[in-house]
PDB file of C-alpha atoms in Angstrom:
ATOM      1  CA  UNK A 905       6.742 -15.521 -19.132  1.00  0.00           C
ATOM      2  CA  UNK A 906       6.203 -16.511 -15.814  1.00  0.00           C
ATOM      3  CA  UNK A 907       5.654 -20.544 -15.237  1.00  0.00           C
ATOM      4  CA  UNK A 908       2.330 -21.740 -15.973  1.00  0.00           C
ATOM      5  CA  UNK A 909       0.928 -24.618 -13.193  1.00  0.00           C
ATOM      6  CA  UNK A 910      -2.353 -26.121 -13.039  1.00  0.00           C
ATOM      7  CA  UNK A 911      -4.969 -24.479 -10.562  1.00  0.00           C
ATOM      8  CA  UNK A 912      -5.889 -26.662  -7.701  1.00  0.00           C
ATOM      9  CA  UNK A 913      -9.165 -27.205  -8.790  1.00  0.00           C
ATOM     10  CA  UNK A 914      -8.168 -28.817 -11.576  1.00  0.00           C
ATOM     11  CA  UNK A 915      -7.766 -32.199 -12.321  1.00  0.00           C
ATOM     12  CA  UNK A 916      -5.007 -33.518 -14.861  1.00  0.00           C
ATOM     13  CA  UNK A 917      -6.270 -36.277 -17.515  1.00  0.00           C
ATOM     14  CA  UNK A 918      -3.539 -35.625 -20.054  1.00  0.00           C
ATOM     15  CA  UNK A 919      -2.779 -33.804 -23.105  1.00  0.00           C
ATOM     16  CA  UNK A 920      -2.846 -34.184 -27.009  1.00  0.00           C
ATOM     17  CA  UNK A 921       0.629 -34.422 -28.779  1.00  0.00           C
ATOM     18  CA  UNK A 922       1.340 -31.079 -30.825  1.00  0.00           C
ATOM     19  CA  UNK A 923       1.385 -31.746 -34.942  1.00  0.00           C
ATOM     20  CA  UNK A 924       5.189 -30.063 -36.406  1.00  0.00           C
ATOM     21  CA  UNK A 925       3.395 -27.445 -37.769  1.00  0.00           C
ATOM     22  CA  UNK A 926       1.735 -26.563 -34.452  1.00  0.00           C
ATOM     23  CA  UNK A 927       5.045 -27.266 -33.119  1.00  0.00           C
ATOM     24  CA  UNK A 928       6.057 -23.864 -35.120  1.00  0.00           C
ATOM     25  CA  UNK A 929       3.859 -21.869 -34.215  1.00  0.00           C
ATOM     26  CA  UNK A 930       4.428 -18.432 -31.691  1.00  0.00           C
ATOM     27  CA  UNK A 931       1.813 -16.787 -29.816  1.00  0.00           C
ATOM     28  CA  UNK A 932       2.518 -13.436 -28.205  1.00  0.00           C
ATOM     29  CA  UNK A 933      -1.053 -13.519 -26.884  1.00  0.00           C
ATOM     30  CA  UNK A 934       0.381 -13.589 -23.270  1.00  0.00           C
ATOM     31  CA  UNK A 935       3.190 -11.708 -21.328  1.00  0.00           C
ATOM     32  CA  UNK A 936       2.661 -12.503 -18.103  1.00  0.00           C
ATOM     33  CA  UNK A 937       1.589 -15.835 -16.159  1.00  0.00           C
ATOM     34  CA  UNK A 938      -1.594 -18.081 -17.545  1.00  0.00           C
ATOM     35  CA  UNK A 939      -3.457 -17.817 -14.270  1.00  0.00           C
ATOM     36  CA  UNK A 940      -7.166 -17.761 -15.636  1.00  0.00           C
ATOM     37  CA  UNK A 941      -6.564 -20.727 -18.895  1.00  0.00           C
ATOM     38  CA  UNK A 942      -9.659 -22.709 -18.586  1.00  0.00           C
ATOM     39  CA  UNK A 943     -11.351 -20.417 -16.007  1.00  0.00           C
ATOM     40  CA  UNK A 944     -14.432 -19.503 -18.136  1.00  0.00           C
ATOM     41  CA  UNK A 945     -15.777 -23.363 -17.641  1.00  0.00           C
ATOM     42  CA  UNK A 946     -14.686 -24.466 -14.512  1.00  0.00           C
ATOM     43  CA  UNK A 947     -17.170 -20.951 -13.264  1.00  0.00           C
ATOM     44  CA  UNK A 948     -19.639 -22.294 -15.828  1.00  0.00           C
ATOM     45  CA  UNK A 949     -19.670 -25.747 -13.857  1.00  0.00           C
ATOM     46  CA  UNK A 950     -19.734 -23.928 -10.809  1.00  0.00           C
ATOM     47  CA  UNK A 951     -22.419 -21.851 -12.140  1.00  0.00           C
ATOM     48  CA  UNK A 952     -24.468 -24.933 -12.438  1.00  0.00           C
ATOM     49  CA  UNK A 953     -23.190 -26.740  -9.307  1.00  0.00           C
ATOM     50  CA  UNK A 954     -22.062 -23.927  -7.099  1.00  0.00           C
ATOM     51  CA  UNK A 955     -24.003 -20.942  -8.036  1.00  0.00           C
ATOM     52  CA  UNK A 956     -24.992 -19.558  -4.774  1.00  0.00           C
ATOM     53  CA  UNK A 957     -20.878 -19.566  -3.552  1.00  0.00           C
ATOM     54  CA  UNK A 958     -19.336 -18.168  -7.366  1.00  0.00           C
ATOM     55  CA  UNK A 959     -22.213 -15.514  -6.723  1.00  0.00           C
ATOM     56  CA  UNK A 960     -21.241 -14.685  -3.265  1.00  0.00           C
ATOM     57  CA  UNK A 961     -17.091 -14.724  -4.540  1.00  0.00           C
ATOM     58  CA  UNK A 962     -18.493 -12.503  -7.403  1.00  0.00           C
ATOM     59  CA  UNK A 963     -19.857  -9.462  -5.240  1.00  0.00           C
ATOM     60  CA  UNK A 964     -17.205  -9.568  -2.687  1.00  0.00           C
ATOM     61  CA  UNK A 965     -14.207  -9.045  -5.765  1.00  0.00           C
ATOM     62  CA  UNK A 966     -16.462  -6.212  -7.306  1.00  0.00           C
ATOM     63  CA  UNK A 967     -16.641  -4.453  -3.739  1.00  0.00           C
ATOM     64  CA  UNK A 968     -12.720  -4.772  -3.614  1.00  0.00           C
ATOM     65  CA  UNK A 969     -12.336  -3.005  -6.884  1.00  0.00           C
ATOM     66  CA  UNK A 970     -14.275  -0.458  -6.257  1.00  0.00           C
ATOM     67  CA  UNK A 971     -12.410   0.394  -3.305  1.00  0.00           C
ATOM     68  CA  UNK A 972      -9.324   0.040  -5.449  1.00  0.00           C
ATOM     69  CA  UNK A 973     -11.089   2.161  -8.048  1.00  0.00           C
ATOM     70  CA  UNK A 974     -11.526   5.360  -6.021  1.00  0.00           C
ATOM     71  CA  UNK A 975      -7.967   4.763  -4.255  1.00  0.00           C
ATOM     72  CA  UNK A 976      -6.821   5.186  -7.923  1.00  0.00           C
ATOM     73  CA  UNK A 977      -9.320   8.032  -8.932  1.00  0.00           C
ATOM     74  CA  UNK A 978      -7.821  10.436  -5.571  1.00  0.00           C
ATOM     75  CA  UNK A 979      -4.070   9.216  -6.705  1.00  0.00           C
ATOM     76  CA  UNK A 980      -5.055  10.707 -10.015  1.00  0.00           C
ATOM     77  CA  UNK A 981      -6.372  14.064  -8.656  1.00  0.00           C
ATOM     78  CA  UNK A 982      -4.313  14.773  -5.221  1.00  0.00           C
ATOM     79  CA  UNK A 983      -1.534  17.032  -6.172  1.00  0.00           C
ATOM     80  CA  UNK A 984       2.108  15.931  -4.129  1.00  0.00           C
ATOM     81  CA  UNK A 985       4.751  17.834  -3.362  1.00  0.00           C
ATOM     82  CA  UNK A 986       8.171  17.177  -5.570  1.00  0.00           C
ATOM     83  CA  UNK A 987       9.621  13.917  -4.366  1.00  0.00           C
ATOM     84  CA  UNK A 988      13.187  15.268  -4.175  1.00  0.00           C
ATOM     85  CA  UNK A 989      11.935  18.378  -2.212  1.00  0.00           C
ATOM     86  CA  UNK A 990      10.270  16.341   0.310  1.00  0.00           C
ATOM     87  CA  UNK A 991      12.849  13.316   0.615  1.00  0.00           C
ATOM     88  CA  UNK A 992      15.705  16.353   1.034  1.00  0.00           C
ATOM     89  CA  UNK A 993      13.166  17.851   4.189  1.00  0.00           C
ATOM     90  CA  UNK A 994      12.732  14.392   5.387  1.00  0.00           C
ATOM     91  CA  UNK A 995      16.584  13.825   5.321  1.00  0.00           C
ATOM     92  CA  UNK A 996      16.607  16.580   8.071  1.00  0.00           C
ATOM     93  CA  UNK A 997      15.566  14.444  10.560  1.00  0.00           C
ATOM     94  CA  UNK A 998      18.754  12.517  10.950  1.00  0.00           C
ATOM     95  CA  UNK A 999      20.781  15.131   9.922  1.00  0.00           C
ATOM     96  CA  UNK A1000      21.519  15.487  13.746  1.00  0.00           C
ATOM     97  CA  UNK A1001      22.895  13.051  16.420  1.00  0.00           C
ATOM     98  CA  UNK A1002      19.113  13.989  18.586  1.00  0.00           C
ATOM     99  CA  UNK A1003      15.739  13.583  16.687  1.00  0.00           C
ATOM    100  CA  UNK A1004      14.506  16.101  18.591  1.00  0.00           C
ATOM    101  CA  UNK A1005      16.864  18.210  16.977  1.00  0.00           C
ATOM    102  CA  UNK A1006      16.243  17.260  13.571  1.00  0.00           C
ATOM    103  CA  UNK A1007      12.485  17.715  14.023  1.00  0.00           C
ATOM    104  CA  UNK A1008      13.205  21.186  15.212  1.00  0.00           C
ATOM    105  CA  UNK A1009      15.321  22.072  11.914  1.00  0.00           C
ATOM    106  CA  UNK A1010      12.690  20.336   9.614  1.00  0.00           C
ATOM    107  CA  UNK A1011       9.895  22.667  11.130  1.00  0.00           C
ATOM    108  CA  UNK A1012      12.194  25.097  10.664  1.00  0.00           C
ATOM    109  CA  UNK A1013      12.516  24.652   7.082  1.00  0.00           C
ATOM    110  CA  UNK A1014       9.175  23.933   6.468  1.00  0.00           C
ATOM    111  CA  UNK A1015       7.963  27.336   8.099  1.00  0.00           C
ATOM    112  CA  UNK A1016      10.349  29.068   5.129  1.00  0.00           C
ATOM    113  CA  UNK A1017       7.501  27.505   2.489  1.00  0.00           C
ATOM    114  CA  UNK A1018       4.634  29.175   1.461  1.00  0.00           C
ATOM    115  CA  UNK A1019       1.448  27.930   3.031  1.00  0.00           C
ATOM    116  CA  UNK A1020       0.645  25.524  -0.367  1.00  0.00           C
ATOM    117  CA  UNK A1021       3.642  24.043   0.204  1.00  0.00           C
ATOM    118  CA  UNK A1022       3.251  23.128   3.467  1.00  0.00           C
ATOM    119  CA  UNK A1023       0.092  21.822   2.677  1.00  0.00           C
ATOM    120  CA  UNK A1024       1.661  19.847   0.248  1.00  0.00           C
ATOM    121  CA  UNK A1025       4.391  18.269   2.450  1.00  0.00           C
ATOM    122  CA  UNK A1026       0.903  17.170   4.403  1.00  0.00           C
ATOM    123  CA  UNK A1027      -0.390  15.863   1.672  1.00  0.00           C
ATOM    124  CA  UNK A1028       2.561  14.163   0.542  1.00  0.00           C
ATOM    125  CA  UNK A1029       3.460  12.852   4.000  1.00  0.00           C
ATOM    126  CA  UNK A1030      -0.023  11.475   4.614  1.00  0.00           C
ATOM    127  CA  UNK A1031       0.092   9.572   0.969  1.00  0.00           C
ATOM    128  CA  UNK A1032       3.351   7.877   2.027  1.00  0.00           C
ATOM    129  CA  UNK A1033       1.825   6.752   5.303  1.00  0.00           C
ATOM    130  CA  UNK A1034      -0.954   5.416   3.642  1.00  0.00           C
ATOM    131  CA  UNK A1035       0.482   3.409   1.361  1.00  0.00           C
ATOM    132  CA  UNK A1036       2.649   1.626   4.245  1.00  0.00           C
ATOM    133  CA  UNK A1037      -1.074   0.934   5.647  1.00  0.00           C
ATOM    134  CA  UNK A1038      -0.873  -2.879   5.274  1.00  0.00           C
ATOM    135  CA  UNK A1039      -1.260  -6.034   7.491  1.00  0.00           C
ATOM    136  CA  UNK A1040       2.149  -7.422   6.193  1.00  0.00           C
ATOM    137  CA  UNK A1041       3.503  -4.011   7.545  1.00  0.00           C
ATOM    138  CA  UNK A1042       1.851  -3.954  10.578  1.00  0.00           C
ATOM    139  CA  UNK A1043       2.860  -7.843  11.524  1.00  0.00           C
ATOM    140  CA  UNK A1044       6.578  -6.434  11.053  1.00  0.00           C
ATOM    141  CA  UNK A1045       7.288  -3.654  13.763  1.00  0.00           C
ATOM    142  CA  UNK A1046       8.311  -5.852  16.079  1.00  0.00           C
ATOM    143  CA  UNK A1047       7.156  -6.407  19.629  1.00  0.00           C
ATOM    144  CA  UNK A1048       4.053  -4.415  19.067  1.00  0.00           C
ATOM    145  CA  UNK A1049       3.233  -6.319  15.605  1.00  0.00           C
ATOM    146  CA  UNK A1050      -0.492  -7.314  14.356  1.00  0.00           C
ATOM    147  CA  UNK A1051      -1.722 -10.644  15.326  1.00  0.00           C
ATOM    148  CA  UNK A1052      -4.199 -13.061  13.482  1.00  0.00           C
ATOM    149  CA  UNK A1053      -4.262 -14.669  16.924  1.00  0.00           C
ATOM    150  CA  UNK A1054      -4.677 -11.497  19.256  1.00  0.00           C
ATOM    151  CA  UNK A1055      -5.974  -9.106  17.268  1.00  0.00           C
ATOM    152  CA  UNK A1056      -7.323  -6.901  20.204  1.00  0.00           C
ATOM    153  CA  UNK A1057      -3.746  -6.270  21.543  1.00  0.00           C
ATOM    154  CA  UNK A1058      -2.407  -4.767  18.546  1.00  0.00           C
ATOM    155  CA  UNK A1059      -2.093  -0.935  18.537  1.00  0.00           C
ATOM    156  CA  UNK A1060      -3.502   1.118  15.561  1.00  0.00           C
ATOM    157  CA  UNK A1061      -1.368   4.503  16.844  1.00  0.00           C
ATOM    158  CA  UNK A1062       1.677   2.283  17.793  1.00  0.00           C
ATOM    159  CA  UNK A1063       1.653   1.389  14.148  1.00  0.00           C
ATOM    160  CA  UNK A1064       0.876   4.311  12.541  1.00  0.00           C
ATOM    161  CA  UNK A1065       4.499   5.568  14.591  1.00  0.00           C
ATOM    162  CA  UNK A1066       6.002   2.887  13.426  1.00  0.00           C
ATOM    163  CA  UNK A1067       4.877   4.034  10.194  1.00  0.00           C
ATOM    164  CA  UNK A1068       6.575   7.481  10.385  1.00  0.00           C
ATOM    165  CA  UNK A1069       9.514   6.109  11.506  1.00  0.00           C
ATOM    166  CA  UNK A1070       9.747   4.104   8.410  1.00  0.00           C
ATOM    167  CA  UNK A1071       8.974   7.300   6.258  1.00  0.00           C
ATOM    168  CA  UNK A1072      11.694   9.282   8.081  1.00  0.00           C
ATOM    169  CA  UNK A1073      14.349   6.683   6.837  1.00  0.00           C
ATOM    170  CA  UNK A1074      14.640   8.519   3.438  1.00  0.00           C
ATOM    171  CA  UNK A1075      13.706   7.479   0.091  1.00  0.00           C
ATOM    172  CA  UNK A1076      15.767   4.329  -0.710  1.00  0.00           C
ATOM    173  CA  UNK A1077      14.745   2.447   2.719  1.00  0.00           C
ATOM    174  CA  UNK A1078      11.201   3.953   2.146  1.00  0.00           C
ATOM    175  CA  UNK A1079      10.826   2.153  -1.001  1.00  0.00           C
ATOM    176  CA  UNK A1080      12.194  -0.934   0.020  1.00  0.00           C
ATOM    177  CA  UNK A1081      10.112  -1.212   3.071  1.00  0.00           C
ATOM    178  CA  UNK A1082       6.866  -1.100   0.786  1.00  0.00           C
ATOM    179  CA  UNK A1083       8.274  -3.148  -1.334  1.00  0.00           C
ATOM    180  CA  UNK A1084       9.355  -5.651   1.504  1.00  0.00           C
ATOM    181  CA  UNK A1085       7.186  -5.522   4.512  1.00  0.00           C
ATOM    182  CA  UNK A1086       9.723  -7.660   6.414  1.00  0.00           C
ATOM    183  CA  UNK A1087      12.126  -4.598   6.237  1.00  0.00           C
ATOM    184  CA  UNK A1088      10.103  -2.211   8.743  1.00  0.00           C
ATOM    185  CA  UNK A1089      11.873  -0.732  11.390  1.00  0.00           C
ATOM    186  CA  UNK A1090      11.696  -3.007  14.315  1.00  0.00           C
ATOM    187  CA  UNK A1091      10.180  -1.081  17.916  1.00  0.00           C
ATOM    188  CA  UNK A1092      11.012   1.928  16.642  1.00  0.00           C
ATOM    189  CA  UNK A1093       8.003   5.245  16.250  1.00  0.00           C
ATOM    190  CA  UNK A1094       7.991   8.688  15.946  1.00  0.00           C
ATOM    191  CA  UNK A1095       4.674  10.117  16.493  1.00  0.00           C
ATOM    192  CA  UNK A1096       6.576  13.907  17.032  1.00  0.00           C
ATOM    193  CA  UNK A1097       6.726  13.502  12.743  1.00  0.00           C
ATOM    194  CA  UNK A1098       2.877  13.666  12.468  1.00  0.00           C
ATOM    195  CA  UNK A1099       2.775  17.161  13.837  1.00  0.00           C
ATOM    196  CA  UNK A1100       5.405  19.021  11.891  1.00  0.00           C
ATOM    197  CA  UNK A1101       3.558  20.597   9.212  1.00  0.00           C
ATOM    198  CA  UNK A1102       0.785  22.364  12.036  1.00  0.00           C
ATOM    199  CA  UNK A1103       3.746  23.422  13.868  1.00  0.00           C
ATOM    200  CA  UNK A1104       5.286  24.989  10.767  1.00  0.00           C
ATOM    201  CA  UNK A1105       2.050  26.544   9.588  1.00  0.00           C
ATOM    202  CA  UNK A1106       1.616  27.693  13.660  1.00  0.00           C
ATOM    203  CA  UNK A1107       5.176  28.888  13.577  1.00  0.00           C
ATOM    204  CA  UNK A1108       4.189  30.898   9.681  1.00  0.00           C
ATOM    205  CA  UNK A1109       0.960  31.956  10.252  1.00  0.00           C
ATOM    206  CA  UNK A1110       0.286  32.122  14.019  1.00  0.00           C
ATOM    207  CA  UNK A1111      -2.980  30.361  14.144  1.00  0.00           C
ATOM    208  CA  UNK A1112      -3.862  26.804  14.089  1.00  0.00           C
ATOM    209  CA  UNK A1113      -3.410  24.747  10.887  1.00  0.00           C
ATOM    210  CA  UNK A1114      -6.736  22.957   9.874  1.00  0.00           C
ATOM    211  CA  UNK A1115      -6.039  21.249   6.976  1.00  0.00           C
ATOM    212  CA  UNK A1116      -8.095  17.491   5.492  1.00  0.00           C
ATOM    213  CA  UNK A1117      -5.912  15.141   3.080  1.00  0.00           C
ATOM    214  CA  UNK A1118      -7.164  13.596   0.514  1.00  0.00           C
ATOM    215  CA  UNK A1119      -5.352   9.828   2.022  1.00  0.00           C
ATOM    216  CA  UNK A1120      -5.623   9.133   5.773  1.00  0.00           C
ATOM    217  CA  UNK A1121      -3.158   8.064   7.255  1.00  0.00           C
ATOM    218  CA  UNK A1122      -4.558   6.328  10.419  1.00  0.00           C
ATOM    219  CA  UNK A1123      -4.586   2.600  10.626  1.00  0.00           C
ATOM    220  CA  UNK A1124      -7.497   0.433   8.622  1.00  0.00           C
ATOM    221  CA  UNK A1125      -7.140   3.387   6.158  1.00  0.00           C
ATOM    222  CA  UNK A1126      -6.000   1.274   3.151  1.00  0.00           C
ATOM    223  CA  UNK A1127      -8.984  -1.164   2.544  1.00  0.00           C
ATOM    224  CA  UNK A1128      -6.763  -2.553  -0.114  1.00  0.00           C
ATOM    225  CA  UNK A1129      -3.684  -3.066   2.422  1.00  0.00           C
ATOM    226  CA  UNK A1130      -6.475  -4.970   4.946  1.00  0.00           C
ATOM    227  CA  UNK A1131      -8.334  -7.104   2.321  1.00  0.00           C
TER     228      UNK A1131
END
């Protein structure tokens, strides 16, 4: 159980001394932290007091899970490719001492696939992207990083490379990275990584690969990663 404290709002006036047998007793009512005890009246006094504000607060939390709502509906329904396939392409890219090289050989690979497949890779590629589509991210890649301050001089393609560059680190630094923002790679993109699965399907097929995913990768994407 995580430790309970007081919201700010509150104000502290004391407490009545448990009896022994309350003293006994065990609720497993709760697992995880007591963040809303007493909630239900402070919004009734606000309700009375502050109605036009808790109204406002109201609408702008049901827009937000909404948003979150259909993120998780398409998460449901988009079909990925196997995560050990794609983290064993994705290891290609290092595999050599130039990227360039190791972009060459995952193309390569890629253009072995059937078409699905390759679509898949997209797909799966484009989800991973997406979910590294945060501001805590994007005030992390280093020189070029987001900026309450100067918001105008950050770059929403210089991010989204920095993004890829991330991905291309494998699985274990992947995950860490979205689990710790503060972990992204540091002036380092690779924007070649964005085109490998047209060049495969161009390579396979001889024609241009037109192909929508389900997540977008380009910055501003995640709503969720922006609230």
């Amino acid at each position: 159980m995580g430790k309970w404290e007081f919201p700010k709002e509150f104000v502290f006036i004391g407490n009545i001394p448990l009896t022994d047998q309350e003293r006994n007793w065990r609720s497993s009512t709760f697992s995880e932290t007591w963040s809303y005890v007493g909630y239900d009246v402070y919004d009734e006094w606000r309700y009375i007091h502050d109605r036009e504000a808790l109204e406002k607060e109201i609408e702008e939390q049901e827009q937000k899970d909404m948003i979150i709502d259909e993120d998780n509906k398409k998460h449901k329904d988009v079909k990925l490719m196997n995560n050990s396939d794609f983290w064993k392409l994705m290891s290609l890219i290092h595999s050599t001492r130039q990227i360039k090289e190791g972009i060459q050989l995952l193309i390569t690979e890629l253009a072995k696939l059937k078409v699905k497949e390759i679509k898949l890779f997209e797909e799966t590629l484009s989800f991973k992207l997406y979910l590294l589509d945060t501001k805590e991210h994007a005030c992390n890649i280093g020189e070029h990083s987001f900026r309450e301050e100067k918001p105008n001089t950050f770059s929403v393609d210089l991010f989204l490379y920095a993004r890829c560059a991330a991905v291309s680190k494998g699985e274990k630094i992947y995950n860490e990275i979205l689990d710790i923002p503060k972990l992204m790679p540091k002036n380092e993109f690779l924007e070649e990584l964005l085109d490998v699965a047209s060049e495969a399907y161009e390579e396979k097929k001889g024609k241009e690969f037109i192909f929508n995913t389900t997540y977008d990768k380009e910055t501003f994407s995640n709503k969720e990663g922006w609230s």
